[in-house]
Coordinates of C-alpha atoms and ligand atoms in Angstrom, one line a residue:
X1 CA 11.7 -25.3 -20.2
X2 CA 11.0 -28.3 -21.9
X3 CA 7.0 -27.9 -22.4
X4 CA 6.0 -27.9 -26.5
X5 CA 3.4 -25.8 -27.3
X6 CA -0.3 -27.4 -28.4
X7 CA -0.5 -27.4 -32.1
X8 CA -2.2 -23.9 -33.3
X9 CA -0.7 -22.3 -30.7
X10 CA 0.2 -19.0 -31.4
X11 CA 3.6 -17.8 -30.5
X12 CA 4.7 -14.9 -28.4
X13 CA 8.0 -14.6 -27.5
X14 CA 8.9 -13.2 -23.9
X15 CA 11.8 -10.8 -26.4
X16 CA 11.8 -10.6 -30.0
X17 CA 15.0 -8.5 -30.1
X18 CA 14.8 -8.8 -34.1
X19 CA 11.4 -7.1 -34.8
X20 CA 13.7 -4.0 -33.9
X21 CA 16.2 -4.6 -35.7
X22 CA 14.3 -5.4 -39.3
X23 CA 12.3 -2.0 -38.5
X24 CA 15.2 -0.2 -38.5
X25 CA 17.1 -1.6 -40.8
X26 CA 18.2 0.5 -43.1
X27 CA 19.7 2.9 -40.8
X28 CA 21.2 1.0 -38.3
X29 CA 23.0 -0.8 -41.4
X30 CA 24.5 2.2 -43.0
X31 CA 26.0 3.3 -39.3
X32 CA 27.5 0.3 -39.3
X33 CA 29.4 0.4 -42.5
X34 CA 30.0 4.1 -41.9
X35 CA 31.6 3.2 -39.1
X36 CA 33.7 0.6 -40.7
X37 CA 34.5 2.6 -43.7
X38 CA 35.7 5.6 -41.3
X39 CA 37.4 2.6 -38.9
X40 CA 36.6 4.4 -35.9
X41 CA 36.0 1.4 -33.5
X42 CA 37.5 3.4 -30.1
X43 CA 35.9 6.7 -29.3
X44 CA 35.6 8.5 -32.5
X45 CA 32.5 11.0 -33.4
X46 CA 30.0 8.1 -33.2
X47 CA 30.8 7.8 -29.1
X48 CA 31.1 11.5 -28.5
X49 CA 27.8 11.9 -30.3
X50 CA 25.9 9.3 -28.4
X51 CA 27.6 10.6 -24.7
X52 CA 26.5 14.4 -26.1
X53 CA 22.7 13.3 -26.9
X54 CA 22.5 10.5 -24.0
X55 CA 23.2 13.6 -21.5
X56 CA 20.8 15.8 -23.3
X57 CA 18.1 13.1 -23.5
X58 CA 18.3 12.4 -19.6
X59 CA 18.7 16.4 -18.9
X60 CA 22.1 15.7 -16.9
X61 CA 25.5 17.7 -17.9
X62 CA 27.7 14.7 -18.4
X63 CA 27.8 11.4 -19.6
X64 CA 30.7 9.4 -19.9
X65 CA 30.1 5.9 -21.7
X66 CA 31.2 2.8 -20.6
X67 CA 31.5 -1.3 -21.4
X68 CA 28.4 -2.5 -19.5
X69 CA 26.2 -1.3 -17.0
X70 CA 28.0 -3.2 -14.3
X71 CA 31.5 -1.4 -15.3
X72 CA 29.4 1.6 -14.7
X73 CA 28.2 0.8 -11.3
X74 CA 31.9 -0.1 -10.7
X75 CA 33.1 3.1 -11.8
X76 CA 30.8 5.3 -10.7
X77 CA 31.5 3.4 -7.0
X78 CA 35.9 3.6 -7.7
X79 CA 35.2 7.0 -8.1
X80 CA 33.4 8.1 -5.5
X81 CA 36.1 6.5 -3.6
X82 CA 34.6 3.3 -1.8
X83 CA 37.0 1.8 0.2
X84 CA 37.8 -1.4 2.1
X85 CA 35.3 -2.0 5.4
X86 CA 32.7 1.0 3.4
X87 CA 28.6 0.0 3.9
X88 CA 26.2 0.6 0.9
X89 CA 22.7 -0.1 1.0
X90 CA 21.3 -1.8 -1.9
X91 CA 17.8 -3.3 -2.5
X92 CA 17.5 -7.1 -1.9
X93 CA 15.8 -7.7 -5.4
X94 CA 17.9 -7.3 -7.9
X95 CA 20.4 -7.9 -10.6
X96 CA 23.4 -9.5 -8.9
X97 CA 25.5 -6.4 -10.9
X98 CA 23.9 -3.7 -8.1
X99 CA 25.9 -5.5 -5.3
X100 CA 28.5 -7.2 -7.6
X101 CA 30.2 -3.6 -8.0
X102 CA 30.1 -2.9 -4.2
X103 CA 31.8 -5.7 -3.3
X104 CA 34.6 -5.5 -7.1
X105 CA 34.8 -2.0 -5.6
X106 CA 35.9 -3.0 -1.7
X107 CA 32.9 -2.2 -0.5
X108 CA 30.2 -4.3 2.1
X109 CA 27.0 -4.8 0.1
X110 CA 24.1 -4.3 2.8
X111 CA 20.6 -5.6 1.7
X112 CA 17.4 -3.7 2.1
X113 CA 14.3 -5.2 1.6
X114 CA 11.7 -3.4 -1.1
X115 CA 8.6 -2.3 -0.6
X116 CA 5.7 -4.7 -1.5
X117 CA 4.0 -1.8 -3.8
X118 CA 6.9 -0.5 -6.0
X119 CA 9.2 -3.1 -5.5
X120 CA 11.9 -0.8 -4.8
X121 CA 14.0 -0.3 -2.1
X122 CA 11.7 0.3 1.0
X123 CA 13.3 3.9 2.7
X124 CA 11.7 3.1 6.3
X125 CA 14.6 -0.3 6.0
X126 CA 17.2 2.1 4.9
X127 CA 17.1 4.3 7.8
X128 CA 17.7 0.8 10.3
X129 CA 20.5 -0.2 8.7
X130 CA 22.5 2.9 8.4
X131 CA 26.0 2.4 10.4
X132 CA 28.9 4.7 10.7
X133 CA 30.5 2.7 8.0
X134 CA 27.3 3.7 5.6
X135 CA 29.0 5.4 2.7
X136 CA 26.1 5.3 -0.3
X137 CA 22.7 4.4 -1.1
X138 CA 21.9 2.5 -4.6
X139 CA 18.5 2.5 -5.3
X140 CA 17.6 0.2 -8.2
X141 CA 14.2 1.8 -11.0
X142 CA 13.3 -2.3 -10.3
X143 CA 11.4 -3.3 -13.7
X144 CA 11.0 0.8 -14.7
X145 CA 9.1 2.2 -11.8
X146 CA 10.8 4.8 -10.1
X147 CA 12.1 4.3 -6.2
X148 CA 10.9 6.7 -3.7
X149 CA 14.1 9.3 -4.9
X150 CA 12.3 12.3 -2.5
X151 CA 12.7 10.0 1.0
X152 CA 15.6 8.3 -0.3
X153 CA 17.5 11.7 -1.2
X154 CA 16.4 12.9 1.9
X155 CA 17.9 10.4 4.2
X156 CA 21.2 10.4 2.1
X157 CA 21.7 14.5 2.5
X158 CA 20.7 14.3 6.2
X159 CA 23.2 11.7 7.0
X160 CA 26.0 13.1 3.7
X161 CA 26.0 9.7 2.0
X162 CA 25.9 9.9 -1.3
X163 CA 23.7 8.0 -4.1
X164 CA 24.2 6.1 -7.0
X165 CA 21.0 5.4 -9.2
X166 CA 20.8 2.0 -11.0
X167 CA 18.8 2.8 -14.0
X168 CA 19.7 0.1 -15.9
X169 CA 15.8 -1.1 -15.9
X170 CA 14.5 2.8 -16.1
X171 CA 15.5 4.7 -18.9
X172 CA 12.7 7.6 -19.5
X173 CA 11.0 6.8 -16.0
X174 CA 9.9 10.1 -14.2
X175 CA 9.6 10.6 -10.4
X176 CA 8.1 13.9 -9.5
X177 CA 8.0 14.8 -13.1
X178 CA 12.0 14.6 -13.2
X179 CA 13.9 12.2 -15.0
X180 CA 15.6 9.0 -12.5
X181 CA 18.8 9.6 -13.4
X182 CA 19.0 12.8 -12.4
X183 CA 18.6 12.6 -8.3
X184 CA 21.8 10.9 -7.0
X185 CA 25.6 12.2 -7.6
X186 CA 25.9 9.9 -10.2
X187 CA 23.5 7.3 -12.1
X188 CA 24.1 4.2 -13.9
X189 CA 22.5 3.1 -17.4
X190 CA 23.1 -0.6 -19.3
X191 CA 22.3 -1.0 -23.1
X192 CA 22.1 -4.8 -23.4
X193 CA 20.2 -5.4 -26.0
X194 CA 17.2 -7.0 -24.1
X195 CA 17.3 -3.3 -22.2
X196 CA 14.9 -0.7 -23.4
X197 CA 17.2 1.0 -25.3
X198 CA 19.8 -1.9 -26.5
X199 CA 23.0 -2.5 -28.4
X200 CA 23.6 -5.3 -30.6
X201 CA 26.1 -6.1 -27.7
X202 CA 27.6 -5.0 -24.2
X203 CA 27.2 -1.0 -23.5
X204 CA 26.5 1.2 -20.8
X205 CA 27.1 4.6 -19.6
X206 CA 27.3 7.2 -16.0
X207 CA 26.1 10.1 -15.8
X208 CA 26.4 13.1 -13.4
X209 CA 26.0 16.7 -13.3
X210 CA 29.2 17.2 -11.1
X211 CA 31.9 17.7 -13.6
X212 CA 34.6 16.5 -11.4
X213 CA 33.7 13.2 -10.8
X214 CA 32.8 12.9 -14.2
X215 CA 36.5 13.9 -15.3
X216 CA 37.4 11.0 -12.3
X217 CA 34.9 8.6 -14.1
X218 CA 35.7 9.0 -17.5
X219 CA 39.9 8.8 -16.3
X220 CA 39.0 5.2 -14.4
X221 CA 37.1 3.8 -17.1
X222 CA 39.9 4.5 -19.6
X223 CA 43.4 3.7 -18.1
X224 CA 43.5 6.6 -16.0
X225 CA 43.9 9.1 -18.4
X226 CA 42.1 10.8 -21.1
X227 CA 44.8 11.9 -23.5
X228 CA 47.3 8.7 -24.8
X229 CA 50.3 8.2 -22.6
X230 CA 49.0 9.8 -19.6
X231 CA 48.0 8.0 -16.3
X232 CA 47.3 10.0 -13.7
X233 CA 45.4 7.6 -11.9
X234 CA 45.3 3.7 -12.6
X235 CA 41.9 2.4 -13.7
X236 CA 40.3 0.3 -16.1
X237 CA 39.8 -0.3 -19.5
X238 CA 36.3 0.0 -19.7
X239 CA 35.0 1.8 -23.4
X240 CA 31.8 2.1 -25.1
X241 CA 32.5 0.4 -28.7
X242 CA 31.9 3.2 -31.7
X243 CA 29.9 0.4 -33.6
X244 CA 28.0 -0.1 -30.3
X245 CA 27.7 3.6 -30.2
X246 CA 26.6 4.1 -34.0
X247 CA 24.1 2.0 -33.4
X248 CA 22.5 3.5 -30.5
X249 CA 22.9 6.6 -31.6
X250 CA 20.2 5.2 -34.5
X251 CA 17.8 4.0 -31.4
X252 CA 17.9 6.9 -29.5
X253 CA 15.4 9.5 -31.1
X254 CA 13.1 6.4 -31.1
X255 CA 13.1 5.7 -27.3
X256 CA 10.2 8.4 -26.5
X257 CA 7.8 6.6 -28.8
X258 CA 9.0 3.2 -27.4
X259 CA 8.2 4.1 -24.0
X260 CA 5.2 5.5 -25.1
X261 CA 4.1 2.2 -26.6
X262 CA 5.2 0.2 -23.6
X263 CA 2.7 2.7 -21.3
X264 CA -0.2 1.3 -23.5
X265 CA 0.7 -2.4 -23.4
X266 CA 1.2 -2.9 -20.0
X267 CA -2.1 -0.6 -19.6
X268 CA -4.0 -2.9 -21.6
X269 CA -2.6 -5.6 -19.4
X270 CA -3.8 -4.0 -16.2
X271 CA -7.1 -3.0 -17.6
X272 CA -7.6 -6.9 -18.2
X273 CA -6.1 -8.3 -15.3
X274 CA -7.7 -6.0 -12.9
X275 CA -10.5 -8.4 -12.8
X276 CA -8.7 -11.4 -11.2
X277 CA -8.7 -12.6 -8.1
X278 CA -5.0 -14.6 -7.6
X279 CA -2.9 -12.3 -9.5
X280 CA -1.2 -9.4 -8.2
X281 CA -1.1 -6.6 -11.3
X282 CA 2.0 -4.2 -10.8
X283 CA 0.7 -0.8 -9.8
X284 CA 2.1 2.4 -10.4
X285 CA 2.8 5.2 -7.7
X286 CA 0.9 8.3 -8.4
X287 CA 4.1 10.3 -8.8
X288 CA 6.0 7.8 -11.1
X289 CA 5.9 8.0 -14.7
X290 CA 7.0 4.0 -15.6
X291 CA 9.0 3.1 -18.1
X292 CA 7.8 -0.5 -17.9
X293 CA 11.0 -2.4 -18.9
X294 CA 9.3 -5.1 -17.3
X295 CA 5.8 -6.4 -16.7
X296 CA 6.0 -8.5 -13.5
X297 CA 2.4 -10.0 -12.1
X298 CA 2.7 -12.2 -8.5
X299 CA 0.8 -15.3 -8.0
X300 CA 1.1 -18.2 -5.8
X301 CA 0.3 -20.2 -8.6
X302 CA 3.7 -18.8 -10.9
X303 CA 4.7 -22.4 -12.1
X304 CA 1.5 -23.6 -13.2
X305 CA 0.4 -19.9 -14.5
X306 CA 4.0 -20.4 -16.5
X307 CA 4.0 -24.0 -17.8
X308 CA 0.1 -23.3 -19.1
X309 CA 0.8 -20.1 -21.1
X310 CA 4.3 -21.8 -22.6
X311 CA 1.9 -24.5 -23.5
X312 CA 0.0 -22.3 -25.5
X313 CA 3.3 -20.7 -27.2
X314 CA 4.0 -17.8 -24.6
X315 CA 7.3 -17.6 -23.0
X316 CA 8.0 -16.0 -19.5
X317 CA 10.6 -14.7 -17.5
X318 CA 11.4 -14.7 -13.7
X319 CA 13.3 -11.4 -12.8
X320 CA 14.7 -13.0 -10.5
X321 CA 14.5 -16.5 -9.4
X322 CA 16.3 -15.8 -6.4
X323 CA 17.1 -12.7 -3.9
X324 CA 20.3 -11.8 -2.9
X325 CA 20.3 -12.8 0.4
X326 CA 19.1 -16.5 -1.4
X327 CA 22.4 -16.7 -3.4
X328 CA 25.1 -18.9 -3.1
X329 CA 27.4 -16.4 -3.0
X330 CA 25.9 -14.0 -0.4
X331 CA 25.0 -17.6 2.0
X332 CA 28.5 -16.1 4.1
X333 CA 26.2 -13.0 5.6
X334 CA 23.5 -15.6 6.8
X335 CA 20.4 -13.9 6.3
X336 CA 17.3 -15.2 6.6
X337 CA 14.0 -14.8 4.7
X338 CA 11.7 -13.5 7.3
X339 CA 14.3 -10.0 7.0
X340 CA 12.9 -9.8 3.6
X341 CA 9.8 -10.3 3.4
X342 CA 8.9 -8.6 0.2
X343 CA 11.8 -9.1 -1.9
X344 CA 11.6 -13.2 -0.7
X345 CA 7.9 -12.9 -2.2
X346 CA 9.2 -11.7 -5.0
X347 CA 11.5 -14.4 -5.8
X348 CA 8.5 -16.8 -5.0
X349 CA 5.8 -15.6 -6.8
X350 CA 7.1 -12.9 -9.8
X351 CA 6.6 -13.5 -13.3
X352 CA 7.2 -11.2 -16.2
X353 CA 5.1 -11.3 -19.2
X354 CA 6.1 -10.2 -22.9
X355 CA 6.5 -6.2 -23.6
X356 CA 7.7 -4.5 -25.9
X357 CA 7.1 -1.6 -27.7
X358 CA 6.7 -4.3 -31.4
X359 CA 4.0 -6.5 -28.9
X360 CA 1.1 -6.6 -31.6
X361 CA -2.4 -6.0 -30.4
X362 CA -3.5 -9.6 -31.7
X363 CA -0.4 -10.9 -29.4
X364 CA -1.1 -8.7 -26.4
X365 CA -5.4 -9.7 -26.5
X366 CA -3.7 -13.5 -27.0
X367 CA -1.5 -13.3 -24.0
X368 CA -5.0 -11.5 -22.0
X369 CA -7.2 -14.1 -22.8
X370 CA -4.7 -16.9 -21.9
X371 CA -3.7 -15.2 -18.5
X372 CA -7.7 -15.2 -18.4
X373 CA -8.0 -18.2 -18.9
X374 CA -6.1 -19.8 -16.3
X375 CA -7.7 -18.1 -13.7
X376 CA -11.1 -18.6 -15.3
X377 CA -11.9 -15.6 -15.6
X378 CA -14.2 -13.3 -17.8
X379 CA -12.9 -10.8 -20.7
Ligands
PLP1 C1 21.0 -5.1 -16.7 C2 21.3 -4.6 -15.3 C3 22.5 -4.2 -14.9 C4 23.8 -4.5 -15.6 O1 23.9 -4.2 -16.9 P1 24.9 -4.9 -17.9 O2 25.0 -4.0 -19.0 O3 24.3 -6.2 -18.2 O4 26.2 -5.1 -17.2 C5 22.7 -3.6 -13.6 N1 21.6 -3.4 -12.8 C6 20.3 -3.8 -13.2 C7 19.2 -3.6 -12.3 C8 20.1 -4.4 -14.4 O5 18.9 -4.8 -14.8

């Protein structure tokens, strides 16, 4: 965007990865030059450390780390052995990675619309488009809420497909008091550094409570084979870094409080907002407990809401522009809108506003009484 803001504008920044980073400092420093000074940049005690804690933190008996949390869909879909001509039902709205990995992986990507609520995957969809080529279900924690995992769960053991959680937007979110994460046969997690627990790089990671396909997992992400020389299977090379590792492995006893402190900001936001007629506030199912990796209102009026509030030095982000079914590279399956209604809104009329657990409350009342303002409405 090209919009300046007005002079004494102050500035909020959609991400300001480096507020983090200066906080912890010190710390995240020192596991860096450990790391150096021990030269363990594959595996090494800093990776087996952060797959040990990750699993404890989610409450799952295995993790096995990864490059980026679109290997990990990848893996976790090589492994449970999609094949050439295999359906799986992902939502419409999404990061392109949830389908991406289908399709890397042989598969046929099928799009599901969400539901207008939770902006989820919508399980009365799912059950139309199952097929006897259905394999697996991916249900996306879209922006941190939970998907519906009880419905979802219970179409996937009636029918014996299996599920894949995409958590890279959820880590911490609770549905029914359980951790996402937790529900499927195997879930997916990305630490970009923009996610709400990042690296200062690519990472990601699987987990699983079913030890075999985590031994499978674990094999395909590293050449097919755990121990040097051996390839029992061939895979990838897909590896968590152990600077990458070090690092989150600093984060990591923080994310409780972070989540914490991303409850109260988007709460404050929702407090304010409720007030306005025109914006659509996200709502939260009774069951979920959000993680809130991403604040996304709806209005009609998203470009002019946008340019106005970068005027007065806030930036925004769309998540996403588009829907699948609206790519370039999905045009081949010919969908339409109208079979998406909610995820097509979406596109239209989403727009994410700045939180993060380093938001200050002078920078969250300023983005209030600007969002306020365009409306014209009251504080
Ligand atoms: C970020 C993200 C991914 C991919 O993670 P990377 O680490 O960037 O590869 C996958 N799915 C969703 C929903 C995401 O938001």
């Amino acid at each position: 965007m090209t919009l300046k803001p007005i002079t004494g504008a102050k500035i909020v920044n959609f991400g300001q990865l480096h507020r983090q980073y200066t906080a912890l400092k010190g710390p995240i420093d020192a596991a860096i030059e450990q790391t150096l000074a021990e030269s363990t940049f594959i595996r090494g005690p800093a990776v087996e450390c952060f797959e040990t804690s990750f699993a404890n933190l989610i409450g799952v008996g295995h993790c096995v780390s990864c490059g980026n949390g679109t290997d990990a869909l990848y893996i976790a879909m090589k492994s449970l052995g999609v094949k050439p001509g295999d359906e799986v039902i992902v939502p419409a709205m999404t990061w392109i990675s949830t389908s991406e990995a289908v399709s890397q992986a042989g598969g046929i990507p099928i799009f599901c619309d969400i539901d207008a609520e939770t902006n989820t995957i919508d399980p009365d969809q799912i059950e139309s488009l199952l097929s006897e080529n259905t394999v697996g279900i991916v249900p996306v924690h879209l922006y941190g809420h939970s998907a519906d995992m009880k419905r979802i769960m219970q179409i996937a053991n009636s029918k014996n497909l299996w599920v894949v959680e995409d958590c890279a937007q959820a880590h911490l979110t609770k549905f029914n008091g359980k951790y996402v994460g937790t529900f499927g046969a195997a879930a997916t997690f990305s630490f970009y550094p923009g996610k709400n627990l990042g690296a200062m790089g690519d990472a990601g990671a699987v987990v699983t409570n079913d030890h075999a396909l985590s031994i499978r997992m674990a094999k395909f992400a590293r050449h097919g084979g755990l121990v040097k020389g051996t390839h029992d299977i061939e895979g990838i090379n897909s590896r968590l870094d152990g600077l990458q590792a070090a690092i989150l492995n600093v984060k990591m006893p923080y994310l409780p409080d972070w989540t914490k402190r991303r409850r109260q900001v988007a709460e404050a936001y929702n407090q304010a907002f409720a007030v306005i007629n025109g914006l659509h506030s996200p709502t939260t199912s009774q069951n979920v407990d959000h993680s809130w990796h991403l604040f996304c209102v709806q209005t009609r009026e998203r470009s002019a809401l946008r340019d106005q509030l970068l005027q007065n030095g806030i930036s925004t982000s769309i998540n996403y522009p588009k829907a699948l079914h609206q790519l370039p590279c999905y045009e081949y399956k010919s969908h339409s809108d109208e079979e998406f209604p909610n995820a097509s809104s979406l596109a239209n009329c989403g727009l994410c506003l700045p939180l993060y657990p380093e938001l200050e409350l002078d920078e969250i009342q300023y983005v209030i009484r600007h969002v306020l303002g365009f409306f014209n409405a009251e504080i």
